[in-house]
Amino acid sequence: ERPRAVRAEHALTPIFLAGNPRDLRFGVRLSERLGALTVLPFSHETPERHLELLAGFTVLWGSRLHSLALATLAGVPFVGLGYDPKVAHLVDQVNAHLVQPLPHWPLAELEAKRLVAATGTLLKGHHAFGRALVQAAGALRQGALAAQEDAAHRLGRLLGLHAVPAPPTVGESDASQSG
């Protein structure tokens, strides 16, 4: 019902990206049932190839964490369809960097009418979303690198591996530069 509605209203061809053999079997069965869905295997590609493929998309509906992370990196607006709390968490993290938030729903609460409307909104703002998503990906990457550095430092001190002073916090680095 949902893929047909989006195909009819927005002239898009829904594509099901199968990330593993189980997803591929599910996608084929879904396509046979709906008739409005193209199924592509997605698991044996490199991350660079995934980004290249996703960059050609106009909008993505995703329930897998990695598809949403790659869509963010590629600047492709998406609807998060969650069955796992980590999907909602990623969408929340991305939305913290956007003016207009990306939609996400638990699969059990998904309604075709709302999905079609959300897809239309994303299509209208595709280019603005693209730039904002790439910037959000950069900000999230910087935050992850800082957290990784902090964790490595704390673990090293905890294990007595090094007695290196902690990296300065933002306030400390500002004070040291002004003095």
PDB file of C-alpha atoms in Angstrom:
ATOM      1  CA  GLU A   1       0.000   0.000   0.000  1.00  0.00           C
ATOM      2  CA  ARG A   2       2.699   2.549   1.011  1.00  0.00           C
ATOM      3  CA  PRO A   3       5.022   2.036  -1.983  1.00  0.00           C
ATOM      4  CA  ARG A   4       2.066   2.199  -4.377  1.00  0.00           C
ATOM      5  CA  ALA A   5       0.820   5.410  -2.747  1.00  0.00           C
ATOM      6  CA  VAL A   6       4.223   7.092  -3.035  1.00  0.00           C
ATOM      7  CA  ARG A   7       4.666   5.870  -6.601  1.00  0.00           C
ATOM      8  CA  ALA A   8       1.239   7.261  -7.532  1.00  0.00           C
ATOM      9  CA  GLU A   9       1.541  10.609  -5.749  1.00  0.00           C
ATOM     10  CA  HIS A  10       5.243  11.413  -6.253  1.00  0.00           C
ATOM     11  CA  ALA A  11       6.178   9.396  -9.386  1.00  0.00           C
ATOM     12  CA  LEU A  12       8.989   7.614  -7.545  1.00  0.00           C
ATOM     13  CA  THR A  13      10.069   4.009  -7.872  1.00  0.00           C
ATOM     14  CA  PRO A  14      10.503   2.540  -4.400  1.00  0.00           C
ATOM     15  CA  ILE A  15      13.699   0.487  -4.105  1.00  0.00           C
ATOM     16  CA  PHE A  16      14.248  -2.076  -1.371  1.00  0.00           C
ATOM     17  CA  LEU A  17      17.950  -2.336  -0.486  1.00  0.00           C
ATOM     18  CA  ALA A  18      18.665  -5.782   0.907  1.00  0.00           C
ATOM     19  CA  GLY A  19      21.610  -5.726   3.298  1.00  0.00           C
ATOM     20  CA  ASN A  20      21.792  -9.476   3.901  1.00  0.00           C
ATOM     21  CA  PRO A  21      20.313 -12.719   2.511  1.00  0.00           C
ATOM     22  CA  ARG A  22      17.341 -12.613   4.905  1.00  0.00           C
ATOM     23  CA  ASP A  23      16.524  -9.042   3.823  1.00  0.00           C
ATOM     24  CA  LEU A  24      16.839 -10.100   0.180  1.00  0.00           C
ATOM     25  CA  ARG A  25      14.341 -12.951   0.618  1.00  0.00           C
ATOM     26  CA  PHE A  26      11.975 -10.584   2.453  1.00  0.00           C
ATOM     27  CA  GLY A  27      12.348  -7.911  -0.255  1.00  0.00           C
ATOM     28  CA  VAL A  28      11.587 -10.386  -3.038  1.00  0.00           C
ATOM     29  CA  ARG A  29       8.456 -11.615  -1.231  1.00  0.00           C
ATOM     30  CA  LEU A  30       7.406  -8.005  -0.578  1.00  0.00           C
ATOM     31  CA  SER A  31       7.938  -7.073  -4.233  1.00  0.00           C
ATOM     32  CA  GLU A  32       5.889 -10.055  -5.387  1.00  0.00           C
ATOM     33  CA  ARG A  33       3.089  -8.994  -3.077  1.00  0.00           C
ATOM     34  CA  LEU A  34       3.161  -5.265  -3.868  1.00  0.00           C
ATOM     35  CA  GLY A  35       4.315  -5.194  -7.456  1.00  0.00           C
ATOM     36  CA  ALA A  36       5.538  -1.602  -7.008  1.00  0.00           C
ATOM     37  CA  LEU A  37       8.981  -2.283  -5.604  1.00  0.00           C
ATOM     38  CA  THR A  38      12.468  -2.841  -7.043  1.00  0.00           C
ATOM     39  CA  VAL A  39      14.769  -5.032  -4.924  1.00  0.00           C
ATOM     40  CA  LEU A  40      18.549  -4.510  -4.970  1.00  0.00           C
ATOM     41  CA  PRO A  41      21.135  -6.532  -3.039  1.00  0.00           C
ATOM     42  CA  PHE A  42      23.290  -4.153  -1.029  1.00  0.00           C
ATOM     43  CA  SER A  43      25.540  -6.281   1.144  1.00  0.00           C
ATOM     44  CA  HIS A  44      28.652  -7.016  -0.924  1.00  0.00           C
ATOM     45  CA  GLU A  45      29.488  -3.474  -1.841  1.00  0.00           C
ATOM     46  CA  THR A  46      32.077  -1.189  -0.269  1.00  0.00           C
ATOM     47  CA  PRO A  47      30.968   1.794   1.833  1.00  0.00           C
ATOM     48  CA  GLU A  48      32.187   4.071  -0.973  1.00  0.00           C
ATOM     49  CA  ARG A  49      29.944   2.245  -3.453  1.00  0.00           C
ATOM     50  CA  HIS A  50      27.034   2.467  -1.000  1.00  0.00           C
ATOM     51  CA  LEU A  51      27.528   6.244  -0.770  1.00  0.00           C
ATOM     52  CA  GLU A  52      27.730   6.519  -4.545  1.00  0.00           C
ATOM     53  CA  LEU A  53      24.497   4.561  -4.931  1.00  0.00           C
ATOM     54  CA  LEU A  54      22.651   6.483  -2.225  1.00  0.00           C
ATOM     55  CA  ALA A  55      23.803   9.837  -3.608  1.00  0.00           C
ATOM     56  CA  GLY A  56      21.583   9.115  -6.599  1.00  0.00           C
ATOM     57  CA  PHE A  57      18.498   8.753  -4.405  1.00  0.00           C
ATOM     58  CA  THR A  58      16.029  11.575  -3.895  1.00  0.00           C
ATOM     59  CA  VAL A  59      14.654  10.287  -0.593  1.00  0.00           C
ATOM     60  CA  LEU A  60      15.135   7.146   1.487  1.00  0.00           C
ATOM     61  CA  TRP A  61      12.913   5.203   3.847  1.00  0.00           C
ATOM     62  CA  GLY A  62      15.131   3.197   6.132  1.00  0.00           C
ATOM     63  CA  SER A  63      14.855   0.892   9.081  1.00  0.00           C
ATOM     64  CA  ARG A  64      18.507  -0.152   9.230  1.00  0.00           C
ATOM     65  CA  LEU A  65      20.939   2.019  11.159  1.00  0.00           C
ATOM     66  CA  HIS A  66      23.665   1.865   8.519  1.00  0.00           C
ATOM     67  CA  SER A  67      21.344   2.868   5.680  1.00  0.00           C
ATOM     68  CA  LEU A  68      20.340   6.000   7.600  1.00  0.00           C
ATOM     69  CA  ALA A  69      23.942   6.818   8.530  1.00  0.00           C
ATOM     70  CA  LEU A  70      25.004   6.439   4.889  1.00  0.00           C
ATOM     71  CA  ALA A  71      22.034   8.534   3.720  1.00  0.00           C
ATOM     72  CA  THR A  72      23.148  11.273   6.125  1.00  0.00           C
ATOM     73  CA  LEU A  73      26.693  11.152   4.727  1.00  0.00           C
ATOM     74  CA  ALA A  74      25.344  11.227   1.165  1.00  0.00           C
ATOM     75  CA  GLY A  75      23.033  14.162   1.955  1.00  0.00           C
ATOM     76  CA  VAL A  76      19.864  12.217   1.142  1.00  0.00           C
ATOM     77  CA  PRO A  77      16.806  13.092   3.237  1.00  0.00           C
ATOM     78  CA  PHE A  78      15.186  10.081   4.869  1.00  0.00           C
ATOM     79  CA  VAL A  79      12.304   8.770   6.906  1.00  0.00           C
ATOM     80  CA  GLY A  80      13.478   6.596   9.786  1.00  0.00           C
ATOM     81  CA  LEU A  81      11.258   3.549  10.220  1.00  0.00           C
ATOM     82  CA  GLY A  82      12.318   2.088  13.509  1.00  0.00           C
ATOM     83  CA  TYR A  83      12.015  -1.304  15.006  1.00  0.00           C
ATOM     84  CA  ASP A  84      15.101  -0.708  17.130  1.00  0.00           C
ATOM     85  CA  PRO A  85      15.751   2.201  19.552  1.00  0.00           C
ATOM     86  CA  LYS A  86      19.144   2.855  17.943  1.00  0.00           C
ATOM     87  CA  VAL A  87      17.355   4.024  14.762  1.00  0.00           C
ATOM     88  CA  ALA A  88      15.330   6.601  16.710  1.00  0.00           C
ATOM     89  CA  HIS A  89      18.508   7.658  18.541  1.00  0.00           C
ATOM     90  CA  LEU A  90      20.395   8.252  15.280  1.00  0.00           C
ATOM     91  CA  VAL A  91      17.487  10.235  13.812  1.00  0.00           C
ATOM     92  CA  ASP A  92      17.360  12.324  17.003  1.00  0.00           C
ATOM     93  CA  GLN A  93      21.119  12.979  16.777  1.00  0.00           C
ATOM     94  CA  VAL A  94      20.851  14.050  13.138  1.00  0.00           C
ATOM     95  CA  ASN A  95      17.758  16.169  13.849  1.00  0.00           C
ATOM     96  CA  ALA A  96      19.659  18.075  16.546  1.00  0.00           C
ATOM     97  CA  HIS A  97      21.654  19.640  13.678  1.00  0.00           C
ATOM     98  CA  LEU A  98      18.726  20.384  11.343  1.00  0.00           C
ATOM     99  CA  VAL A  99      16.297  23.293  11.179  1.00  0.00           C
ATOM    100  CA  GLN A 100      13.498  21.036   9.940  1.00  0.00           C
ATOM    101  CA  PRO A 101      13.607  17.586  11.556  1.00  0.00           C
ATOM    102  CA  LEU A 102      13.471  14.373   9.596  1.00  0.00           C
ATOM    103  CA  PRO A 103      10.472  12.180  10.436  1.00  0.00           C
ATOM    104  CA  HIS A 104      10.700   8.818  12.134  1.00  0.00           C
ATOM    105  CA  TRP A 105       8.129   6.387  13.450  1.00  0.00           C
ATOM    106  CA  PRO A 106       8.108   2.949  14.981  1.00  0.00           C
ATOM    107  CA  LEU A 107       6.971   0.537  12.261  1.00  0.00           C
ATOM    108  CA  ALA A 108       3.866  -0.357  14.281  1.00  0.00           C
ATOM    109  CA  GLU A 109       2.693   3.287  14.139  1.00  0.00           C
ATOM    110  CA  LEU A 110       3.372   3.884  10.461  1.00  0.00           C
ATOM    111  CA  GLU A 111       0.418   5.069   8.383  1.00  0.00           C
ATOM    112  CA  ALA A 112       0.528   5.270   4.579  1.00  0.00           C
ATOM    113  CA  LYS A 113      -1.016   8.754   4.490  1.00  0.00           C
ATOM    114  CA  ARG A 114       1.590  10.188   6.907  1.00  0.00           C
ATOM    115  CA  LEU A 115       4.446   8.468   5.057  1.00  0.00           C
ATOM    116  CA  VAL A 116       3.303   9.863   1.698  1.00  0.00           C
ATOM    117  CA  ALA A 117       2.952  13.362   3.203  1.00  0.00           C
ATOM    118  CA  ALA A 118       6.395  13.162   4.851  1.00  0.00           C
ATOM    119  CA  THR A 119       7.930  11.981   1.583  1.00  0.00           C
ATOM    120  CA  GLY A 120       6.388  14.977  -0.203  1.00  0.00           C
ATOM    121  CA  THR A 121       7.856  17.340   2.398  1.00  0.00           C
ATOM    122  CA  LEU A 122      11.295  15.804   1.990  1.00  0.00           C
ATOM    123  CA  LEU A 123      11.090  16.008  -1.794  1.00  0.00           C
ATOM    124  CA  LYS A 124      10.194  19.716  -1.685  1.00  0.00           C
ATOM    125  CA  GLY A 125      13.178  20.509   0.546  1.00  0.00           C
ATOM    126  CA  HIS A 126      15.600  17.977  -0.971  1.00  0.00           C
ATOM    127  CA  HIS A 127      18.459  20.379  -1.745  1.00  0.00           C
ATOM    128  CA  ALA A 128      18.327  22.230   1.572  1.00  0.00           C
ATOM    129  CA  PHE A 129      18.143  18.906   3.395  1.00  0.00           C
ATOM    130  CA  GLY A 130      21.130  17.632   1.433  1.00  0.00           C
ATOM    131  CA  ARG A 131      23.463  20.422   2.522  1.00  0.00           C
ATOM    132  CA  ALA A 132      22.210  20.312   6.097  1.00  0.00           C
ATOM    133  CA  LEU A 133      22.611  16.531   6.296  1.00  0.00           C
ATOM    134  CA  VAL A 134      26.205  16.663   5.064  1.00  0.00           C
ATOM    135  CA  GLN A 135      26.943  19.339   7.685  1.00  0.00           C
ATOM    136  CA  ALA A 136      25.193  17.234  10.354  1.00  0.00           C
ATOM    137  CA  ALA A 137      27.299  14.223   9.359  1.00  0.00           C
ATOM    138  CA  GLY A 138      30.448  16.322   9.778  1.00  0.00           C
ATOM    139  CA  ALA A 139      29.367  17.563  13.196  1.00  0.00           C
ATOM    140  CA  LEU A 140      28.464  14.040  14.342  1.00  0.00           C
ATOM    141  CA  ARG A 141      31.806  12.748  13.072  1.00  0.00           C
ATOM    142  CA  GLN A 142      33.683  15.435  15.012  1.00  0.00           C
ATOM    143  CA  GLY A 143      31.719  14.581  18.148  1.00  0.00           C
ATOM    144  CA  ALA A 144      32.460  10.884  17.706  1.00  0.00           C
ATOM    145  CA  LEU A 145      36.181  11.536  17.202  1.00  0.00           C
ATOM    146  CA  ALA A 146      36.307  13.713  20.324  1.00  0.00           C
ATOM    147  CA  ALA A 147      34.486  11.029  22.340  1.00  0.00           C
ATOM    148  CA  GLN A 148      36.891   8.394  21.015  1.00  0.00           C
ATOM    149  CA  GLU A 149      39.898  10.495  21.979  1.00  0.00           C
ATOM    150  CA  ASP A 150      38.459  11.134  25.437  1.00  0.00           C
ATOM    151  CA  ALA A 151      37.688   7.431  25.960  1.00  0.00           C
ATOM    152  CA  ALA A 152      41.199   6.429  24.870  1.00  0.00           C
ATOM    153  CA  HIS A 153      42.730   8.966  27.236  1.00  0.00           C
ATOM    154  CA  ARG A 154      40.557   7.867  30.180  1.00  0.00           C
ATOM    155  CA  LEU A 155      41.215   4.198  29.541  1.00  0.00           C
ATOM    156  CA  GLY A 156      44.944   4.840  29.225  1.00  0.00           C
ATOM    157  CA  ARG A 157      44.999   6.692  32.560  1.00  0.00           C
ATOM    158  CA  LEU A 158      42.838   4.035  34.214  1.00  0.00           C
ATOM    159  CA  LEU A 159      45.202   1.289  33.077  1.00  0.00           C
ATOM    160  CA  GLY A 160      48.297   3.334  33.925  1.00  0.00           C
ATOM    161  CA  LEU A 161      49.514   3.229  30.333  1.00  0.00           C
ATOM    162  CA  HIS A 162      50.425   6.890  30.160  1.00  0.00           C
ATOM    163  CA  ALA A 163      50.403   9.971  32.313  1.00  0.00           C
ATOM    164  CA  VAL A 164      49.500  12.363  29.530  1.00  0.00           C
ATOM    165  CA  PRO A 165      47.413  15.348  30.590  1.00  0.00           C
ATOM    166  CA  ALA A 166      43.824  15.282  29.409  1.00  0.00           C
ATOM    167  CA  PRO A 167      43.004  17.260  26.273  1.00  0.00           C
ATOM    168  CA  PRO A 168      41.731  20.732  27.199  1.00  0.00           C
ATOM    169  CA  THR A 169      38.015  21.283  27.316  1.00  0.00           C
ATOM    170  CA  VAL A 170      36.577  24.099  25.250  1.00  0.00           C
ATOM    171  CA  GLY A 171      36.607  26.535  28.181  1.00  0.00           C
ATOM    172  CA  GLU A 172      40.191  25.630  29.125  1.00  0.00           C
ATOM    173  CA  SER A 173      41.510  26.067  25.589  1.00  0.00           C
ATOM    174  CA  ASP A 174      39.831  29.479  25.324  1.00  0.00           C
ATOM    175  CA  ALA A 175      41.355  30.620  28.628  1.00  0.00           C
ATOM    176  CA  SER A 176      44.845  29.454  27.682  1.00  0.00           C
ATOM    177  CA  GLN A 177      44.723  31.293  24.359  1.00  0.00           C
ATOM    178  CA  SER A 178      43.583  34.568  25.883  1.00  0.00           C
ATOM    179  CA  GLY A 179      46.360  34.672  28.440  1.00  0.00           C
TER     180      GLY A 179
END
